Coordinates of C-alpha atoms in Angstrom, one line a residue:
M1 CA 4.2 9.0 122.5
T2 CA 4.8 6.3 119.6
N3 CA 5.8 3.9 122.5
R4 CA 2.4 4.4 123.9
L5 CA 0.8 3.9 121.0
E6 CA 2.3 0.7 120.1
N7 CA 1.7 -0.3 123.3
I8 CA -2.3 0.4 122.5
K9 CA -2.2 -1.5 119.2
M10 CA -0.3 -4.4 121.0
L11 CA -2.9 -4.9 123.8
T12 CA -5.7 -4.4 121.2
T13 CA -4.5 -7.6 119.2
H14 CA -3.5 -9.5 122.2
A15 CA -7.4 -9.1 123.3
N16 CA -9.1 -9.9 119.9
E17 CA -6.3 -13.0 119.9
K18 CA -7.6 -14.3 123.4
N19 CA -11.1 -13.9 122.2
L20 CA -12.9 -11.5 125.0
D21 CA -15.7 -14.0 125.4
L22 CA -13.3 -16.3 126.9
V23 CA -11.8 -13.3 129.2
L24 CA -14.9 -12.4 130.2
K25 CA -16.8 -16.3 130.6
S26 CA -15.6 -16.3 134.5
T27 CA -17.8 -13.7 135.3
Q28 CA -20.6 -14.9 134.0
S29 CA -21.9 -17.3 136.6
Q30 CA -20.8 -15.2 139.7
P31 CA -21.7 -11.8 140.9
T32 CA -19.7 -9.0 139.0
I33 CA -18.7 -5.4 140.0
A34 CA -17.6 -2.8 138.2
L35 CA -14.4 -0.8 140.0
M36 CA -14.2 2.9 138.5
S37 CA -11.3 4.7 139.4
C38 CA -12.1 8.1 140.4
G39 CA -12.8 11.1 137.9
G40 CA -9.9 11.5 135.4
L41 CA -7.8 9.9 132.6
F42 CA -5.8 6.7 133.6
E43 CA -2.6 8.4 132.3
D44 CA -3.2 11.3 134.7
F45 CA -2.0 9.1 137.5
F46 CA -0.1 6.4 136.0
D47 CA 2.1 8.6 133.8
T48 CA 3.3 10.6 136.7
V49 CA 4.7 7.2 138.8
G50 CA 5.9 5.9 135.1
V51 CA 3.6 3.1 134.6
S52 CA 2.7 2.5 131.0
L53 CA -0.4 0.6 130.0
E54 CA 1.8 -2.5 128.8
I55 CA 3.3 -2.5 132.7
F56 CA -0.1 -2.1 134.4
R57 CA -1.5 -5.7 132.5
T58 CA 1.5 -7.4 132.8
E59 CA 3.0 -6.5 136.3
Q60 CA 0.7 -3.9 138.4
T61 CA -0.3 -5.4 141.6
G62 CA -1.1 -4.2 145.2
G63 CA -2.6 -1.0 146.7
W64 CA -6.1 -0.5 147.4
M65 CA -7.3 -1.3 143.9
F66 CA -5.9 -4.6 143.5
N67 CA -6.2 -6.1 147.0
Y68 CA -9.9 -5.0 146.7
I69 CA -9.9 -7.5 143.4
E70 CA -8.1 -10.2 145.5
A71 CA -10.2 -10.0 148.5
L72 CA -13.4 -10.3 146.2
Q73 CA -12.5 -13.3 144.3
L74 CA -11.7 -15.4 147.9
V75 CA -15.6 -14.7 148.4
G76 CA -16.6 -15.5 144.8
V77 CA -17.2 -11.8 143.4
Q78 CA -15.6 -10.8 140.2
T79 CA -14.1 -7.6 139.4
V80 CA -14.3 -5.3 135.9
L81 CA -11.9 -2.5 136.1
I82 CA -13.0 0.4 134.3
F83 CA -10.7 3.2 133.3
I84 CA -11.2 6.5 130.8
S85 CA -8.1 7.1 128.6
S86 CA -7.8 10.0 125.9
R87 CA -5.1 7.6 124.0
V88 CA -8.0 4.8 122.8
S89 CA -10.0 5.7 120.0
Q90 CA -12.2 2.8 120.8
T91 CA -13.0 0.4 123.8
L92 CA -10.2 -1.4 124.7
H93 CA -10.5 -4.7 126.8
F94 CA -7.8 -6.9 128.3
K95 CA -6.9 -9.1 131.3
H96 CA -5.0 -7.8 134.2
E97 CA -2.6 -10.8 134.1
P98 CA -1.9 -10.9 138.0
T99 CA -5.1 -11.3 139.1
G100 CA -7.1 -12.6 136.1
A101 CA -9.4 -9.3 136.0
T102 CA -11.2 -7.7 133.0
V103 CA -9.9 -4.3 132.2
C104 CA -12.1 -1.8 130.1
M105 CA -10.3 1.0 128.8
L106 CA -13.1 3.5 127.3
P107 CA -12.2 6.5 125.0
S108 CA -12.8 9.8 126.4
P109 CA -15.8 11.9 125.1
W110 CA -15.0 14.7 122.7
L111 CA -16.3 17.3 124.4
H112 CA -14.2 16.4 127.3
R113 CA -11.2 16.5 125.2
T114 CA -12.2 19.5 123.6
F115 CA -12.6 21.5 127.2
R116 CA -9.1 19.8 128.1
Y117 CA -7.8 21.6 124.9
I118 CA -9.6 24.9 125.6
C119 CA -8.4 24.9 129.4
L120 CA -4.8 24.2 128.6
A121 CA -4.6 26.8 125.6
M122 CA -6.1 29.4 128.0
K123 CA -4.2 28.2 130.8
I124 CA -6.5 28.0 133.1
S125 CA -6.6 24.2 133.8
G126 CA -5.4 24.4 137.2
R127 CA -8.3 26.3 138.4
S128 CA -11.0 24.9 140.6
L129 CA -13.7 25.2 138.6
C130 CA -11.9 24.0 135.3
K131 CA -11.0 20.6 137.3
S132 CA -14.8 20.2 138.5
L133 CA -16.4 20.5 135.0
D134 CA -13.3 18.2 133.7
S135 CA -14.4 15.7 136.3
Y136 CA -18.3 16.1 135.4
L137 CA -17.3 15.7 131.7
V138 CA -15.0 12.7 131.7
L139 CA -17.4 9.8 131.8
P140 CA -18.7 8.6 128.2
L141 CA -22.0 7.5 129.4
G142 CA -23.1 6.1 126.5
L143 CA -20.0 3.5 126.1
L144 CA -19.9 3.3 130.0
T145 CA -23.5 2.0 129.8
H146 CA -22.8 -0.5 127.0
E147 CA -20.0 -2.3 128.8
L148 CA -21.8 -2.2 132.2
K149 CA -24.4 -4.3 130.7
Q150 CA -22.3 -6.3 128.2
Q151 CA -19.8 -7.6 131.1
G152 CA -23.2 -8.6 133.1
I153 CA -22.6 -5.8 136.1
N154 CA -24.4 -6.3 139.1
A155 CA -23.2 -3.2 140.9
I156 CA -20.7 -0.3 140.4
V157 CA -17.9 0.7 143.2
F158 CA -16.8 4.0 142.4
Q159 CA -13.1 5.1 144.2
D160 CA -14.1 8.5 146.2
Y161 CA -17.6 10.0 146.7
E162 CA -16.4 13.5 146.9
N163 CA -15.7 13.5 143.5
P164 CA -18.0 14.8 140.2
S165 CA -17.7 11.7 138.5
F166 CA -19.3 9.9 141.0
D167 CA -22.1 12.2 141.2
V168 CA -22.6 11.7 137.3
C169 CA -22.4 7.9 138.1
V170 CA -25.0 7.7 140.7
L171 CA -27.2 9.5 138.0
L172 CA -26.2 6.9 135.4
G173 CA -27.1 4.2 138.0
K174 CA -30.6 5.6 138.8
L175 CA -31.3 5.6 135.1
I176 CA -30.3 2.1 134.3
Q177 CA -31.5 0.9 137.8
L178 CA -27.8 -0.4 139.1
P179 CA -26.6 0.2 142.7
V180 CA -23.8 2.5 143.0
F181 CA -21.1 2.4 146.2
A182 CA -18.4 4.3 146.8
S183 CA -15.5 4.0 148.9
F184 CA -13.2 6.4 150.6
Q185 CA -9.5 6.2 149.6
G186 CA -8.9 9.8 150.4
G187 CA -10.9 12.5 148.4
S188 CA -12.3 14.4 151.1
Y189 CA -12.5 17.5 149.5
Q190 CA -14.9 19.2 147.1
R191 CA -13.1 21.3 144.2
S192 CA -15.2 23.9 143.7
R193 CA -18.4 25.6 144.6
L194 CA -20.2 24.0 141.6
E195 CA -19.8 21.0 143.7
R196 CA -21.6 22.0 146.8
P197 CA -25.4 21.7 145.7
I198 CA -25.1 18.4 143.6
R199 CA -23.0 16.6 146.2
P200 CA -25.5 16.2 148.8
F201 CA -28.0 14.9 146.2
A202 CA -25.6 12.3 145.0
L203 CA -24.5 11.0 148.3
R204 CA -28.3 10.3 149.4
A205 CA -28.9 8.8 146.0
S206 CA -26.2 6.2 146.4
T207 CA -26.8 3.0 147.4
G208 CA -24.1 3.0 150.1
L209 CA -20.4 4.1 151.1
I210 CA -17.5 2.0 152.4
I211 CA -15.3 4.1 154.6
G212 CA -12.4 2.7 156.8
P213 CA -11.9 5.9 159.4
K214 CA -14.6 6.6 162.0
T215 CA -13.6 10.2 161.6
E216 CA -14.7 9.9 158.1
I217 CA -17.9 8.1 158.7
Q218 CA -18.7 10.9 161.3
R219 CA -18.0 13.5 158.9
V220 CA -20.0 12.4 156.1
S221 CA -22.8 11.5 158.5
D222 CA -22.8 15.2 160.1
R223 CA -22.5 16.7 156.7
Y224 CA -25.1 14.7 154.5
Q225 CA -27.2 13.6 157.1
L226 CA -27.2 10.0 155.8
L227 CA -28.8 6.8 157.1
S228 CA -26.7 4.8 159.1
Q229 CA -27.7 1.6 157.0
K230 CA -26.0 3.7 154.1
L231 CA -22.6 3.7 155.8
A232 CA -20.4 0.9 156.6
Q233 CA -17.0 0.6 158.2
I234 CA -14.7 -1.8 156.1
F235 CA -11.0 -1.7 156.3
N236 CA -8.8 -1.7 153.0
P237 CA -7.8 -5.5 152.7
M238 CA -4.2 -6.7 152.8
D239 CA -2.8 -10.2 151.7
V240 CA -1.4 -11.1 155.4
T241 CA -0.8 -14.9 154.0
T242 CA 1.5 -13.8 151.2
W243 CA 3.4 -10.5 152.9
H244 CA 5.2 -11.9 156.1
P245 CA 8.8 -10.5 157.0
M246 CA 11.6 -11.8 155.0
D247 CA 15.0 -12.6 156.5
R248 CA 16.3 -8.8 157.3
D249 CA 20.0 -9.9 156.4
Q250 CA 18.9 -11.0 152.9
A251 CA 16.7 -8.0 152.2
R252 CA 19.5 -5.6 153.3
K253 CA 21.9 -7.7 151.1
I254 CA 19.9 -6.7 147.7
L255 CA 20.1 -2.9 148.6
G256 CA 23.6 -3.0 150.1
I257 CA 22.8 -1.9 153.2
S258 CA 24.9 -2.7 156.4
N259 CA 23.7 -5.4 159.1
H260 CA 24.5 -3.3 162.0
A261 CA 22.7 0.0 160.6
R262 CA 19.4 0.8 162.1
V263 CA 17.2 1.8 159.2
A264 CA 13.7 3.3 158.8
V265 CA 11.6 3.3 155.4
S266 CA 9.0 5.2 154.1
H267 CA 7.1 4.2 150.8
G268 CA 4.4 5.5 148.4
R269 CA 4.3 8.4 145.8
I270 CA 6.9 11.5 145.9
D271 CA 4.6 14.2 146.5
I272 CA 6.1 16.5 149.2
A273 CA 3.4 18.2 150.4
H274 CA 0.7 15.4 150.9
K275 CA 3.1 12.7 152.1
G276 CA 4.9 15.4 154.5
L277 CA 8.3 14.4 152.8
D278 CA 9.5 17.3 154.0
I279 CA 8.7 16.8 157.7
L280 CA 10.1 13.5 157.3
L281 CA 13.7 14.7 156.3
E282 CA 13.5 17.5 159.1
A283 CA 12.7 14.9 161.4
W284 CA 15.6 12.6 160.0
K285 CA 18.1 15.5 160.2
Q286 CA 17.4 15.8 163.9
I287 CA 17.6 12.2 164.8
C288 CA 21.2 12.2 162.8
S289 CA 22.8 15.2 164.8
E290 CA 21.3 13.3 167.8
R291 CA 23.2 10.2 167.0
P292 CA 26.5 11.2 165.3
N293 CA 28.1 7.9 165.8
Q294 CA 25.1 5.6 165.4
E295 CA 24.9 4.0 161.7
L296 CA 21.6 5.1 160.4
C297 CA 19.9 4.9 157.1
L298 CA 16.5 6.2 155.8
L299 CA 15.4 4.0 153.1
L300 CA 12.7 5.8 150.7
V301 CA 11.0 3.5 148.2
G302 CA 9.0 5.3 145.6
S303 CA 8.5 8.1 142.6
G304 CA 6.3 10.8 141.6
S305 CA 6.0 14.3 140.2
D306 CA 7.8 16.3 143.0
A307 CA 11.0 13.7 142.4
P308 CA 13.4 16.5 141.2
E309 CA 12.4 19.0 144.0
L310 CA 12.8 15.8 146.8
H311 CA 16.6 15.4 145.2
Q312 CA 17.2 19.3 145.9
R313 CA 16.2 19.0 149.4
I314 CA 17.9 16.0 150.3
A315 CA 21.2 17.6 148.6
T316 CA 20.7 21.0 150.4
M317 CA 20.1 19.4 153.9
Q318 CA 23.0 17.3 153.0
L319 CA 21.6 14.2 154.2
T320 CA 24.2 11.5 153.1
N321 CA 22.6 8.5 154.8
V322 CA 19.3 8.5 152.7
L323 CA 18.7 5.6 150.3
W324 CA 16.2 6.1 147.8
V325 CA 14.7 3.9 145.5
N326 CA 13.7 6.3 142.9
E327 CA 11.4 4.4 141.1
Y328 CA 7.4 3.2 141.4
I329 CA 7.8 -0.6 142.3
H330 CA 5.4 -2.8 140.0
D331 CA 7.0 -6.1 141.8
R332 CA 5.0 -6.5 145.0
T333 CA 7.6 -9.4 146.2
L334 CA 10.5 -6.9 145.8
L335 CA 8.7 -4.0 147.9
W336 CA 7.9 -6.5 150.6
Q337 CA 11.8 -6.9 150.3
Y338 CA 12.5 -3.4 150.7
I339 CA 10.2 -3.1 154.0
S340 CA 11.7 -6.2 155.6
A341 CA 15.2 -4.8 155.4
A342 CA 14.1 -1.9 157.9
D343 CA 13.4 -1.6 161.5
V344 CA 10.9 0.8 161.6
Y345 CA 8.2 2.1 159.4
V346 CA 7.5 5.8 159.0
L347 CA 4.1 7.5 157.8
S348 CA 5.0 11.5 157.8
S349 CA 1.6 12.1 155.6
R350 CA -0.2 15.2 156.1
H351 CA -3.5 13.7 154.3
E352 CA -4.4 10.5 153.9
G353 CA -7.7 8.4 153.3
F354 CA -7.2 4.7 154.4
P355 CA -3.4 4.2 154.0
V356 CA -2.6 0.9 152.7
A357 CA 1.1 1.3 153.3
P358 CA 1.5 0.9 156.9
I359 CA -1.0 -2.0 156.7
E360 CA 1.9 -3.5 153.9
A361 CA 4.7 -2.6 157.0
I362 CA 2.7 -4.4 159.8
T363 CA 2.2 -7.2 157.8
C364 CA 6.3 -7.4 157.4
E365 CA 6.1 -7.3 161.4
L366 CA 7.6 -3.9 161.7
P367 CA 6.3 -1.4 164.0
V368 CA 5.1 2.1 162.8
V369 CA 5.7 5.7 163.5
A370 CA 2.7 7.2 161.8
T371 CA 1.1 11.0 161.5
D372 CA -2.6 11.6 162.8
V373 CA -4.0 11.2 159.5
N374 CA -7.2 9.5 158.8
G375 CA -7.1 6.0 159.3
I376 CA -4.4 5.6 161.5
R377 CA -6.0 5.3 164.6
D378 CA -8.4 2.9 163.2
I379 CA -5.4 0.9 162.1
F380 CA -3.7 1.0 165.3
N381 CA -7.1 0.8 167.2
E382 CA -4.9 0.6 170.5
G383 CA -1.9 2.6 169.9
E384 CA 1.0 1.1 170.8
A385 CA -0.7 -2.2 171.9
S386 CA -1.4 -2.6 168.1
G387 CA 2.3 -1.9 167.0
G388 CA 2.0 2.0 166.1
I389 CA 3.2 5.3 167.4
I390 CA 0.9 8.0 166.2
V391 CA 2.1 11.5 166.3
P392 CA 1.0 15.1 165.3
R393 CA 1.2 16.3 161.9
E394 CA 3.3 18.9 160.7
D395 CA 5.5 18.0 163.9
P396 CA 9.1 16.9 162.6
T397 CA 10.2 16.9 166.4
A398 CA 7.4 14.8 167.6
L399 CA 8.1 12.5 164.9
A400 CA 11.9 12.4 165.4
L401 CA 11.5 11.5 169.0
A402 CA 9.1 8.7 168.4
L403 CA 11.6 7.2 165.8
G404 CA 14.2 7.8 167.9
R405 CA 12.8 5.6 170.4
I406 CA 12.6 2.5 168.2
L407 CA 15.8 3.2 166.6
D408 CA 17.3 3.1 170.1
D409 CA 15.9 0.1 171.4
P410 CA 15.9 -2.7 169.1
T411 CA 13.9 -5.0 171.7
L412 CA 10.9 -2.2 171.5
G413 CA 11.0 -2.5 168.0
R414 CA 10.8 -6.1 168.1
E415 CA 7.9 -6.6 170.5
L416 CA 6.1 -3.5 168.5
G417 CA 6.6 -5.5 165.5
K418 CA 4.8 -8.7 166.8
Q419 CA 2.0 -6.8 167.9
A420 CA 1.5 -5.1 164.7
R421 CA 1.5 -8.3 163.0
R422 CA -1.1 -9.8 165.0
R423 CA -3.3 -6.6 164.6
A424 CA -2.8 -7.0 160.7
E425 CA -4.2 -10.8 160.5
Q426 CA -7.0 -10.0 162.8
A427 CA -8.4 -6.8 161.1
F428 CA -7.2 -6.8 157.6
S429 CA -7.3 -10.5 155.5
F430 CA -8.5 -10.6 152.2
E431 CA -11.1 -12.9 153.2
A432 CA -12.5 -10.9 156.3
I433 CA -12.7 -7.9 154.3
G434 CA -14.0 -9.8 151.3
Q435 CA -17.2 -11.1 152.7
Q436 CA -17.8 -8.0 154.8
M437 CA -17.9 -5.9 151.6
R438 CA -20.1 -8.7 149.3
D439 CA -22.3 -8.6 152.8
F440 CA -22.5 -4.9 152.2
I441 CA -23.1 -4.7 148.5
F442 CA -25.4 -7.3 148.1
K443 CA -27.2 -7.7 151.2
D444 CA -30.5 -6.6 149.6
T445 CA -30.2 -8.7 146.6
N446 CA -30.3 -12.7 146.1
L447 CA -26.4 -12.5 145.1
N448 CA -25.1 -12.0 149.1
H449 CA -24.6 -15.7 149.6
V450 CA -21.2 -17.3 148.2
S451 CA -22.4 -20.7 146.1

């Protein structure tokens, strides 16, 4: 806790020394959106992956959030990131160094802090009703309103719409006459019955929804009876110019992997149930047992709250050819190197919104084997012709068979990898997605033309 407080003090000093007016100067002449993470505190997520405020400020890149920022910058739209934290007592401003985006960290309201304390004391914080109320109470509306006006925000883009904080945000937008949009990053469920009567009104009152998967567009349209013009199919963007395959032998040398090994890679948060890592380990065990004389390696990259359980599973299953980089990778170049060391990428998830990880893989010219979760059929719209093999969820045998095809046939893997790279260039570039987002967010304003 001491280190965290020192980081916060340092950041405050940094912002004051740089002069906030200079930090925000570039946003005054261009349209500016506020990008808000879904209901909760900054530390609720970033603590679980070992990302401090200082690391976030100086190193954190990639993922849907920063890819949004960079894509929008290319089409003349500035982004202000807004988070809520219980670790600051007053609004904290700083510049995110890799992108230049302004970050506003607002202190959580006293009512929210009190509510959390009571729920923890009564050991009921895990209940669905508590989770809903927690999210409804987390936004400091007065401070948020002040920041939106101070930063010259033209529109809000919220992370996920199936979220109580989004309901509150839409109401605030109506009160201060600010358009409120939301993207779809995987939150597709309501936490409790409390949200059920409120959510339809919030979605209908919102300005628009940015959704990648067609299946999710259909679900939202059917469930909430939304007008088609309120929904836009826009994929998560990827920097296909910077991300490209590096030398495989060099990448393997960094990791100490033999050049003769056949390697499958998976990266992301270590959440066993959500990411289907138990399914992946079972599939990998089948692959290895069927190929006792083949040099194989499963490369896992990432960390999270389920890391101790994953360690135990790997040991119990006696999987000796699993190489796990147990850390949340802040350096995207390093992650790019890890992915480039593999012959095939695997996504074993049970649930996703519109996953960025397989897009990162296909920009590195890797074939992908992925479970049939939200977004996958949109990424690989032509299946193998787009570089991807899609398998059912919860089916380790199907996953093992598909991975085995590529591991056993390097020529097939290379061909699928080339098709995957073409798909990335055509559908997910920063320029294409940034323009689609600008056109949708500012379509009814005089800000929809790049000056």
